Structure formats: structure tokens, C-alpha cells
Amino acid sequence: MVERHEVRLSGSGGQGMLLAGIILAEAAILADKNAVQSQSYGPEARGGASRSEVVISNTDIDYPKVTQPEIFMALTQEAYNKYHHDLGPNALLVVDESLSLTDDLPEKSRVVRVPIIESATETLKRPIVANIVALGVLVGASSIVEHEFIEKAVLNRVPRGTEELNRRALDLGFQLAAGAVGGNK
Amino acid sequence: MSPTVKLLQGNEACVEGALAAGVKFFAGYPITPSTEIAELLAERLPLVGGRFMQMEDEIASMAAVIGASLTGTKAMTATSGPGFSLKQENLGFAIFTEIPCVVVNVMRGGPSTGLPTSPAQGDVMQARWGTHGDHPVIAVYPASVPEAYELTIKAFNLSEKYRTPVIMLMDEVVGHMREKVELPDVPQIPIEERPRPTVSKENYLPYDNNQGDVPPLANFGDGYHFHVTGLTHDQTGFPTSAPAKAKVLYERLHRKIENNLDDILMWETKDMEDAEIGVLAYGSTARSAARAVSLAREQGIKAGLMRPITIWPFPEKLITQYASQLKSLVVAEMNLGQYVNEVERAAQGQVPIKRVLQANGELIRPDTILQAIMEVK
């Protein structure tokens, strides 16, 4: 059975969505799957809305782009507004609680709307790890890769000396997801 | 030892392939979407005793690469469409003087500044005929990140073996996307080196016609005195305008490529055995085509994929092999009609050609190709 999962991570340029996408793809590879990661380049990659996309499959990936994301993450309203239009059926949305959702989401979509930015800023006192908190929420809510692989992928990528902070950020994300299962659309 | 598994960009995989092939010199002028190649080689080359030079422009870059290669060093440069145009004059010099080197062009939308961060396949004909004069050319084009690694090694191999520049085309999609690559500790592909002289320094001829079609190349600076000129030259390398000698040179240059097509041409096919609809595509477009073929098969349509990997010289045999079996041949490319004309010529009317052409800075989607398949089924 061919399983192909399309994931789109979006936020504002500098929020670390590119890195989050790379880490997710690396986690999939650690789990012995195939993954392709791509991103938007250009002026929008510097401030404004930015996105990183990952295709994960248990077999070879032909078409490398995302056309109907089944998992969509948005950390800013601008990114949400720009990138939510082509979601697939039964899409999972992971969004920061500061966002207002629109009423054009596909039927049966599941929304996990949790305080990602606030958790990084207030609980961890490090807004820079919001992307790792977000990854924790995304993986926690979707189970797209196992916990051990995303944790290993995060620790492989982050700067030396920040492992503990990033592990806490990831765990916090998992906790947010666990508390929010079912969503509050 | 087991290979290292990494998530790399196509551009990064190209660098890994170049290093595995033994590249020791890069000269270039950064340009999106090829910049990562220069960036990474700037970091890596000094670690292996190599040299990286950022030049004042692409013309000088190409000249520096030729000079480095003449000293016996494997050399390369990387650019995109606008820079590729500037390299064309010296690319012709390298073809004519038979200096091995690899020129990577990661294609973006053009002409001119165009769409710098978007994919296109508009330089396919530039790769074939961009430089002036009557010349053969070898150009290869990967469709994935692992293939970017392998093909860079093969590009160096072909360039050394046939004493000629080899162009490696990529597009922004392949250059920038990240995929899983297995990097073996020792390359699985044998590394080729240019033919070396076996005669004494006094008797050395840089363009010796009696040593097969690829004459041995001595390192400039090793004491073999020889002349390198862009003028038509005889076996000694010194200029000549004698028609008989010019003819010998031109014909040998073409022959060394055309007589070795079995070695040079690479392609991949999928589901072609019983195919009635062929889909021909190259580079990242072939990924969309592969998807379209699978979707068509799911609907019971006998479609198959034909993917040239060596895109120049043109793989006539790939077309003639399947033309008579097909009801229709769909050709998809990210330009408004370049390679398709060659396909049509090679098909000689044996099969109708359906064009799927797109130039808007986006990778052609599988459903666009599928729709074309449905129209001709």
C-alpha cells in the first residue's frame, strides 16, 4: 500500500519553518521512509509569509511537490491566509491560538489550535524555539513519525549546547497536542 | 562500511559527486539557483587541497576552469541561464581545444533576469547550440537528488574520457529540493582519468591523430611543450588554415562523441514494454510525468515513461525504439517548445506528438500531463 503524506509548514520568514521542514524530513528518513523537502524562495522568504513543504512516503516519491496538504501548520495569520486554500479532505490544521480561522476549510478537517508562540515565549522564555514547539504539536497530533525519530532529528540539527532547551520545546509541543486532541475549531 | 545517509539539496549532492570524482578547482560567479554549489565548494575544496576562486564574472570563471584543467586538475563551474550565456564563448574554446571540465547550469526562468527563484527548462537548446561553430556536445540532466550525485561523477568521467567539457543541466526544483542520498565512503562508480601521454616529452603531440579519436593530454607545466589555441590547429596545436587539416580536426571532434553513443547515452524507461502512450520528459518534469503515467495505469491506460538522462547528444535510439509501438507520444517540458522539436524529428512521423508545454515558473503538475494522456488515448 503506497502511503503518501503531504505536509505544509508556514509562518513568517525567520520563524524557522524551513528548518522545521528539514527536521521533519530527516525524522522520516530516520524512520526508514522517503522524504522530499522543498520551500518557497524569493522575497517572501525574508519576512512576510514563508513556507516549507515535505512529502513523506513509504515508497519512492515521484512528483516532489505538495498539491493537497493533509497536514497544514500556520504560525501567523498572513501565512494561514496565503497558504490554506488547497488543503486536502480530512486535513489536519495545526495553528497558533492567535489565529482566526476562516470558514472555507474542507469538511471534516481537524483543527489543533494551541498557544505555540506563547509557550515558547512565556514557558520556555525563548521565542526562537517556537518552530520546535510547533513540530512537537504537529507530530503529536498527526503521529506522522514516531516520537523517537523526531526527537533524534531535532537533536541532530540544533546547535550544540541547545539540546536540552530543544528537547523541552519538543516535549511541550507534544503536551499541547495531547491536551488539544479533538480541537477547538 | 555502510554508506552515510543524508538529506541533501540537489546542489549539495552535486558538490558531493564532484568531490567524489576528484574535483580540485572551482571558479565561478554565484547566481541563484546554483549558488549553493559555489558556497559549499568554497568550504570543502580547501579541506581536500583544492582551490575555490570567485571570479569577476562568468567569462573569467570559464577561462580559469580551462586553465586549471590544463594543469591536470579536475575543474568545474556552476551557474544559471544568464551566466551560462556568458560562459558560451570559452565553452566553445574548451570544446575546440579539448579541455575536460564540467559546467553546471541550474536552470531558472529566462531570458534575462527572468524568474530567478523559479524552475524552467529554457536552456535546453542553449546547452546544445549556445556556443558558436560546429561542435558536438555532451549534456546530462538528473531528475532527483541521488541522481545529481551520481551524474556529477559521470559528467566528470565523460569529460575526462572524451577530453571535452560536459554540461550538467539541472532545474531549480532538482537543485533546491532536499532528498535522501546515500553517500558511499568510496564511490561505487569507477573514476575515469584523461588519457595521458606515453611518449617522450620531445615527441608529444597534443592533438595526435594516430592515438584514436581522443588524444592523450599532458599537464601544462610538466615539461611537455605544446600550444593551445582557439584557431583551427594541427596535431602540434599550432594554428593552421589548411582545409585538409581543418577537416581532420572537425571530423575527429564529432567522431569521438558520435562513435561512442552507446557509452555516452543514458536513459530510463518505466512501463514501456506494452505502452501505447509514451510520455517523454526529463529533469524534474519527468517526476510529474512518472506520476501521470502511474495515474493513467490505475485507470487502465497503457502509458509509459521515457526519460532521457543524457539529453545531448540526442538519444535518437530511445525514440526509434518505441515510435512504431506507440499510438501517441506526449512530450512535456518547462518551456514553450525546445526538445519536443528534436523528438518530432527523430520520430519521423511514425507517431503523433502531443505537446505539454509550460513556461510560468512552476513545475508542470501531474494532472496536466494526465489530461494530455486522456486526450490522446
XYZ file of C-alpha atoms in Angstrom:
562
model
C 0.000 0.000 0.000
C 1.509 3.282 -1.095
C 1.224 5.927 1.554
C 1.961 9.469 0.523
C 1.667 12.264 3.076
C 1.871 15.925 2.168
C 2.784 18.453 4.843
C 2.996 22.242 4.613
C 4.623 24.301 7.366
C 4.120 28.049 7.216
C 4.872 31.127 9.222
C 6.738 34.356 8.773
C 10.241 34.430 7.305
C 12.710 33.866 10.143
C 10.375 31.747 12.282
C 12.299 28.638 11.340
C 9.748 26.914 9.144
C 12.460 25.865 6.698
C 14.428 24.188 9.481
C 11.257 22.577 10.844
C 10.571 21.085 7.411
C 14.123 19.780 7.118
C 13.920 18.207 10.579
C 10.594 16.559 9.764
C 12.040 15.139 6.527
C 15.111 13.891 8.389
C 12.906 12.251 11.018
C 11.075 10.422 8.227
C 14.386 9.215 6.815
C 15.479 8.020 10.260
C 12.211 6.071 10.300
C 13.354 4.441 7.039
C 10.848 6.277 4.874
C 11.424 8.520 1.877
C 11.027 12.265 2.122
C 11.322 15.290 -0.126
C 11.519 18.781 1.318
C 11.130 21.969 -0.695
C 10.479 25.577 0.110
C 9.474 28.888 -1.330
C 12.363 31.079 -2.398
C 12.383 34.746 -3.152
C 11.389 37.954 -1.441
C 8.735 36.161 0.591
C 11.455 34.089 2.253
C 12.690 37.254 4.011
C 9.846 38.335 6.259
C 6.280 38.022 5.050
C 4.731 34.599 4.701
C 7.106 31.709 4.147
C 6.507 28.005 3.695
C 8.357 24.746 3.742
C 6.816 21.585 2.315
C 7.520 17.931 2.972
C 6.312 14.830 1.161
C 6.734 11.618 3.144
C 6.182 8.179 1.672
C 6.900 4.535 2.385
C 7.952 4.141 -1.255
C 9.695 6.183 -3.983
C 8.382 9.716 -4.312
C 7.767 10.758 -7.909
C 6.125 14.185 -8.010
C 8.074 16.094 -5.334
C 5.701 18.976 -4.638
C 2.753 19.346 -2.296
C -0.590 19.866 -4.045
C -3.144 18.897 -1.388
C -1.639 19.154 2.076
C -3.157 16.758 4.569
C -1.227 18.428 7.372
C -1.037 22.203 7.411
C 0.698 24.278 10.025
C 0.448 28.073 10.272
C 2.079 30.224 12.910
C 0.906 33.579 11.560
C -2.363 34.899 10.185
C -0.677 36.051 6.999
C 0.748 32.575 6.344
C -2.640 30.991 7.098
C -4.435 33.360 4.755
C -1.947 32.769 1.964
C -1.447 29.016 2.137
C -4.642 27.321 3.381
C -6.584 27.328 0.122
C -5.671 23.919 -1.297
C -5.971 21.667 1.744
C -6.948 18.076 1.132
C -10.000 16.360 2.602
C -9.699 15.432 6.292
C -6.849 17.886 6.638
C -5.204 18.395 9.996
C -4.559 22.052 10.797
C -2.023 22.972 13.445
C -2.247 26.698 14.125
C -1.192 29.152 16.752
C -4.006 30.227 19.043
C -3.581 33.849 17.926
C -5.006 32.972 14.510
C -8.581 33.465 13.387
C -9.754 30.674 11.120
C -11.877 31.203 8.049
C -14.990 29.213 7.190
C -13.691 27.813 3.907
C -11.870 24.826 5.384
C -12.539 21.400 3.884
C -15.265 19.375 5.565
C -14.068 17.049 8.302
C -10.852 18.963 8.762
C -9.424 18.711 12.253
C -8.017 21.810 13.929
C -5.445 21.857 16.683
C -5.291 25.470 17.800
C -2.864 25.865 20.681
C -0.578 28.553 22.195
C 2.611 27.678 20.303
C 4.238 31.127 20.255
C 3.169 31.940 23.804
C 4.541 28.643 25.111
C 7.918 29.342 23.567
C 7.932 32.950 24.768
C 6.408 32.564 28.235
C 7.074 28.988 29.357
C 10.475 28.474 27.764
C 11.433 32.172 27.638
C 12.916 31.513 24.186
C 10.687 32.592 21.271
C 13.329 31.167 18.911
C 12.215 27.595 19.676
C 8.612 28.199 18.616
C 9.311 26.133 15.495
C 10.359 23.142 17.602
C 7.290 23.501 19.851
C 5.232 23.611 16.654
C 6.915 20.450 15.356
C 6.047 18.713 18.620
C 2.402 19.701 18.224
C 2.371 18.621 14.585
C 3.922 15.210 15.209
C 1.961 14.720 18.425
C -1.349 15.428 16.709
C -0.620 13.532 13.499
C 1.724 10.683 14.507
C 3.281 11.107 11.076
C 6.586 9.883 12.542
C 7.321 8.258 15.881
C 8.371 10.401 18.828
C 11.864 8.866 18.980
C 12.660 9.792 15.361
C 11.509 13.402 15.563
C 13.442 13.811 18.799
C 16.578 12.340 17.274
C 16.168 14.520 14.167
C 15.761 17.665 16.293
C 18.824 16.867 18.370
C 20.881 16.124 15.237
C 20.136 19.533 13.782
C 20.148 22.052 16.629
C 23.312 23.865 17.741
C 25.416 22.138 20.370
C 24.526 23.347 23.859
C 20.858 23.879 22.986
C 19.823 20.217 23.057
C 18.058 20.396 26.415
C 16.129 23.553 25.501
C 15.017 21.999 22.210
C 14.056 18.709 23.837
C 11.869 20.652 26.276
C 10.381 22.637 23.401
C 9.522 19.442 21.530
C 8.003 17.820 24.631
C 5.963 20.935 25.301
C 4.593 20.649 21.783
C 3.620 17.019 22.365
C 1.858 18.042 25.596
C -0.037 20.813 23.825
C -1.146 18.304 21.196
C -2.243 15.786 23.823
C -4.344 18.396 25.591
C -5.878 19.616 22.401
C -6.837 16.398 20.648
C -10.289 16.885 19.236
C -9.529 20.522 18.565
C -11.484 23.653 19.277
C -12.370 24.854 15.814
C 31.443 0.362 5.509
C 27.835 1.318 5.123
C 27.043 4.495 3.209
C 26.205 7.724 5.007
C 22.536 8.600 4.541
C 21.856 12.316 4.323
C 19.060 14.696 3.426
C 20.656 16.948 0.819
C 19.711 19.542 -1.765
C 20.410 18.671 -5.391
C 23.064 21.376 -5.421
C 24.704 19.871 -2.342
C 24.591 16.388 -3.867
C 26.267 17.806 -6.978
C 29.109 19.031 -4.754
C 29.417 15.619 -3.083
C 29.547 13.983 -6.509
C 32.167 16.428 -7.751
C 34.351 15.790 -4.707
C 33.932 12.030 -5.144
C 35.033 12.437 -8.775
C 38.137 14.280 -7.595
C 37.363 17.917 -8.379
C 40.131 20.184 -7.097
C 39.219 23.525 -8.651
C 36.112 25.649 -8.911
C 35.885 29.122 -10.386
C 32.570 30.863 -10.610
C 30.299 33.769 -10.011
C 27.345 32.941 -7.750
C 23.860 33.024 -9.226
C 20.520 31.691 -7.994
C 19.508 28.861 -8.118
C 23.035 27.417 -8.353
C 24.687 29.385 -5.545
C 24.815 26.536 -3.016
C 27.269 24.724 -5.296
C 29.761 27.599 -5.107
C 29.060 28.188 -1.438
C 29.681 24.591 -0.425
C 32.740 24.102 -2.638
C 34.256 27.268 -1.144
C 34.069 25.489 2.188
C 35.017 21.996 1.072
C 37.707 22.418 -1.589
C 40.393 23.843 0.743
C 39.886 20.816 3.007
C 40.943 18.457 0.198
C 43.854 20.530 -1.083
C 41.742 22.183 -3.762
C 41.139 25.800 -4.687
C 37.973 27.880 -4.906
C 38.020 31.185 -6.765
C 35.221 33.665 -7.028
C 35.894 35.434 -10.305
C 34.843 38.858 -11.531
C 32.309 37.342 -13.911
C 31.292 34.180 -15.726
C 33.574 34.751 -18.715
C 36.616 34.782 -16.466
C 35.244 31.833 -14.472
C 35.141 29.658 -17.554
C 38.626 30.778 -18.574
C 40.005 29.946 -15.122
C 38.411 26.498 -15.234
C 40.062 25.791 -18.598
C 43.439 26.957 -17.299
C 43.146 24.823 -14.175
C 42.164 21.748 -16.156
C 45.158 22.201 -18.478
C 47.433 21.725 -15.485
C 45.846 18.312 -14.894
C 43.337 19.394 -12.256
C 39.701 18.341 -12.406
C 37.817 21.622 -12.632
C 34.245 22.829 -12.722
C 31.976 25.828 -12.587
C 28.273 26.299 -11.847
C 25.814 28.921 -12.978
C 22.289 29.580 -14.210
C 20.933 30.726 -17.591
C 22.287 34.290 -17.712
C 25.735 33.155 -16.569
C 25.639 30.191 -18.921
C 25.264 32.661 -21.802
C 28.451 34.408 -20.716
C 30.343 31.139 -20.460
C 29.491 30.142 -24.026
C 32.483 31.767 -25.737
C 35.014 29.970 -23.587
C 32.933 26.814 -23.580
C 33.496 26.717 -27.333
C 37.212 27.240 -26.716
C 37.241 24.257 -24.334
C 35.394 22.062 -26.836
C 37.769 23.027 -29.653
C 40.940 22.709 -27.589
C 39.592 19.525 -25.946
C 39.976 20.530 -22.318
C 37.950 18.397 -19.860
C 35.731 20.293 -17.419
C 32.205 20.247 -16.028
C 29.804 23.168 -16.395
C 26.651 23.011 -14.267
C 23.641 25.116 -15.259
C 20.787 25.092 -12.740
C 18.000 26.458 -14.910
C 15.639 29.216 -13.845
C 13.059 31.188 -15.794
C 14.577 33.327 -18.556
C 15.626 35.018 -20.806
C 17.452 37.747 -18.938
C 16.917 38.044 -15.186
C 13.574 36.301 -15.686
C 12.328 34.265 -12.738
C 15.474 33.825 -10.636
C 13.949 31.570 -7.983
C 11.648 29.501 -10.183
C 12.256 26.401 -12.285
C 12.383 26.308 -16.077
C 13.866 24.214 -18.850
C 14.549 27.042 -21.244
C 18.285 26.396 -21.685
C 17.979 23.009 -23.316
C 18.818 24.403 -26.736
C 21.374 26.765 -25.268
C 23.162 23.700 -23.929
C 23.173 22.195 -27.431
C 23.902 25.234 -29.569
C 24.801 28.043 -27.158
C 28.374 28.298 -28.261
C 29.227 29.215 -31.809
C 30.511 26.965 -34.534
C 30.112 23.357 -35.495
C 30.542 21.327 -32.354
C 29.364 18.181 -30.623
C 28.285 18.424 -27.011
C 27.544 16.167 -24.070
C 24.843 17.287 -21.629
C 23.364 15.237 -18.788
C 20.335 16.070 -16.637
C 19.351 14.452 -13.311
C 15.768 14.144 -12.076
C 16.499 13.559 -8.407
C 18.967 14.445 -5.685
C 20.613 10.989 -5.600
C 20.935 11.162 -9.358
C 22.538 14.631 -9.111
C 25.268 12.961 -7.041
C 25.800 10.088 -9.468
C 25.555 12.139 -12.630
C 28.108 14.677 -11.440
C 30.588 11.817 -11.108
C 29.589 10.540 -14.536
C 29.852 14.055 -16.017
C 33.458 14.259 -14.835
C 34.101 10.749 -16.154
C 32.725 11.549 -19.616
C 34.610 14.808 -19.693
C 37.921 13.134 -18.850
C 37.378 10.127 -21.072
C 36.445 12.145 -24.141
C 38.542 15.245 -23.412
C 35.584 17.554 -23.683
C 33.517 19.856 -21.497
C 30.384 18.201 -20.162
C 27.331 20.253 -19.306
C 25.192 19.168 -16.408
C 21.765 20.758 -16.577
C 19.553 20.863 -13.536
C 16.458 22.900 -12.812
C 15.540 24.880 -9.729
C 13.375 22.033 -8.437
C 16.166 19.448 -8.539
C 18.789 21.958 -7.389
C 16.915 23.154 -4.333
C 14.802 20.257 -3.116
C 16.114 18.007 -0.387
C 16.007 14.229 -0.694
C 17.603 11.193 0.825
C 21.022 10.408 -0.613
C 23.315 7.536 0.211
C 26.907 8.671 0.073
C 29.265 5.707 -0.083
C 32.690 6.069 1.558
C 34.219 5.029 -1.738
C 32.291 5.937 -4.923
C 30.592 2.911 -6.467
C 31.167 4.420 -9.887
C 34.754 3.915 -11.113
C 36.522 7.240 -11.545
C 37.926 7.920 -15.020
C 41.030 9.953 -15.771
C 42.009 11.656 -19.021
C 44.312 9.717 -21.330
C 47.954 10.542 -20.503
C 50.905 10.642 -22.900
C 53.161 7.612 -23.071
C 55.683 9.159 -25.458
C 58.730 11.256 -24.574
C 58.242 14.941 -23.931
C 60.004 15.792 -27.214
C 57.687 13.577 -29.250
C 54.426 14.637 -27.598
C 51.626 15.884 -29.838
C 48.613 17.346 -28.005
C 46.266 16.592 -30.898
C 47.827 13.385 -32.150
C 45.613 11.807 -34.808
C 47.287 8.421 -34.505
C 46.169 7.665 -30.959
C 42.485 7.107 -31.567
C 39.967 9.910 -31.531
C 40.824 11.119 -28.014
C 44.498 12.134 -27.986
C 46.413 11.936 -24.684
C 46.598 15.194 -22.769
C 49.760 16.196 -20.918
C 49.700 18.542 -17.955
C 50.659 22.047 -18.877
C 53.752 22.821 -16.834
C 55.096 19.267 -16.714
C 57.632 19.964 -19.438
C 55.611 18.874 -22.449
C 55.811 21.882 -24.740
C 52.589 22.380 -26.576
C 50.400 25.097 -27.934
C 46.719 25.670 -27.134
C 44.761 27.948 -29.433
C 41.191 28.622 -30.395
C 42.325 28.821 -34.008
C 41.990 25.695 -36.104
C 45.089 23.695 -35.299
C 47.017 20.666 -36.442
C 48.453 17.829 -34.358
C 51.033 20.120 -32.780
C 48.386 22.516 -31.546
C 49.743 25.354 -33.706
C 47.337 27.208 -35.980
C 46.654 26.072 -39.470
C 44.094 27.104 -42.047
C 44.843 24.259 -44.425
C 41.433 22.797 -45.407
C 42.716 19.230 -45.257
C 43.954 19.685 -41.676
C 40.865 21.608 -40.582
C 38.693 18.795 -41.908
C 40.650 16.216 -39.935
C 40.164 18.184 -36.710
C 36.442 18.909 -37.132
C 35.625 15.368 -38.121
C 37.603 13.834 -35.277
C 35.882 16.132 -32.751
C 32.486 14.911 -33.920
C 33.566 11.314 -34.322
C 34.869 10.971 -30.763
C 31.345 11.625 -29.485
C 29.206 10.088 -32.227
C 31.141 6.823 -32.359
C 30.671 6.312 -28.639
C 26.948 6.890 -28.194
C 26.459 3.515 -26.508
C 28.830 4.672 -23.788
C 27.589 8.244 -23.550
C 23.808 7.936 -23.822
C 21.825 7.147 -20.692
C 18.074 6.966 -20.320
C 15.431 5.387 -18.128
C 12.116 3.879 -19.125
C 9.188 2.778 -16.988
C 6.201 0.701 -18.061
C 7.205 0.931 -21.724
C 7.020 -2.793 -22.572
C 3.336 -2.724 -23.524
C 2.855 1.055 -23.636
C 0.543 2.611 -26.194
C 1.009 6.146 -24.936
C 4.589 7.233 -24.336
C 5.378 10.201 -22.108
C 8.801 11.725 -22.670
C 10.145 14.162 -20.089
C 13.473 14.993 -18.465
C 14.653 16.565 -15.206
C 12.051 17.385 -12.585
C 9.285 17.310 -15.219
C 9.938 13.569 -15.514
C 8.849 13.217 -11.866
C 5.464 14.708 -12.773
C 5.372 12.511 -15.861
C 6.103 9.396 -13.780
C 3.168 10.264 -11.548
C 0.917 10.885 -14.550
C 1.906 7.507 -16.002
C 1.045 5.756 -12.715
C -2.304 7.546 -12.531
C -3.053 6.592 -16.144
C -2.147 2.945 -15.460
C -4.542 2.968 -12.490
C -7.246 3.884 -14.984
C -6.255 1.048 -17.287
C -4.453 3.202 -19.832
C -1.239 1.666 -21.126
C 1.089 4.593 -20.592
C 4.849 4.516 -20.134
C 7.667 6.906 -19.282
C 10.704 7.709 -21.433
C 13.292 9.801 -19.595
C 16.476 10.895 -21.343
C 19.313 11.296 -18.815
C 21.925 12.208 -21.405
C 19.936 14.837 -23.261
C 22.734 15.686 -25.712
C 23.707 14.063 -27.997
C 20.036 13.478 -28.723
C 19.042 9.874 -27.905
C 17.560 9.028 -31.311
C 17.529 5.344 -30.444
C 15.201 5.900 -27.483
C 12.646 7.380 -29.862
C 13.069 4.986 -32.782
C 12.931 2.004 -30.438
C 9.382 2.831 -29.326
C 7.937 5.089 -32.055
C 6.234 2.370 -34.045
C 4.699 0.705 -30.980
C 3.031 3.911 -29.727
C -0.330 5.386 -30.570
C 0.816 8.754 -29.318
C 3.865 10.311 -27.705
C 3.348 13.051 -25.129
C 6.337 15.366 -24.620
C 6.335 17.567 -21.511
C 8.847 20.320 -20.829
C 9.026 23.604 -18.905
C 9.450 25.798 -21.985
C 7.291 26.609 -24.974
C 8.808 24.011 -27.295
C 12.502 23.065 -27.499
C 13.282 19.368 -27.029
C 9.923 18.369 -28.482
C 11.092 19.503 -31.912
C 14.027 17.095 -31.733
C 11.687 14.321 -30.614
C 9.410 15.052 -33.536
C 12.330 14.993 -35.950
C 13.561 11.665 -34.585
C 10.072 10.135 -34.666
C 9.904 10.791 -38.440
C 6.144 10.865 -38.474
C 5.833 7.338 -37.083
C 3.893 8.575 -34.074
C 1.865 11.746 -33.476
C 3.409 14.057 -30.870
C 1.311 15.732 -28.181
C 2.932 18.790 -26.606
C 2.597 19.668 -22.920
C 4.482 22.933 -22.697
C 4.520 25.343 -19.784
C 6.557 28.448 -19.017
C 5.241 30.174 -15.892
C 7.859 29.399 -13.256
C 6.025 26.343 -11.944
C 6.773 22.661 -12.237
C 4.233 21.060 -14.588
C 1.682 19.210 -12.478
C 0.976 15.503 -12.960
C -2.706 16.173 -13.688
C -1.743 18.457 -16.582
C 0.201 15.592 -18.168
C -2.534 13.096 -17.288
C -5.051 15.281 -19.078
C -2.882 15.178 -22.217
C -2.695 11.384 -21.944
C -6.507 11.229 -21.729
C -6.829 13.399 -24.812
C -4.750 11.064 -26.979
C -5.642 7.645 -25.545
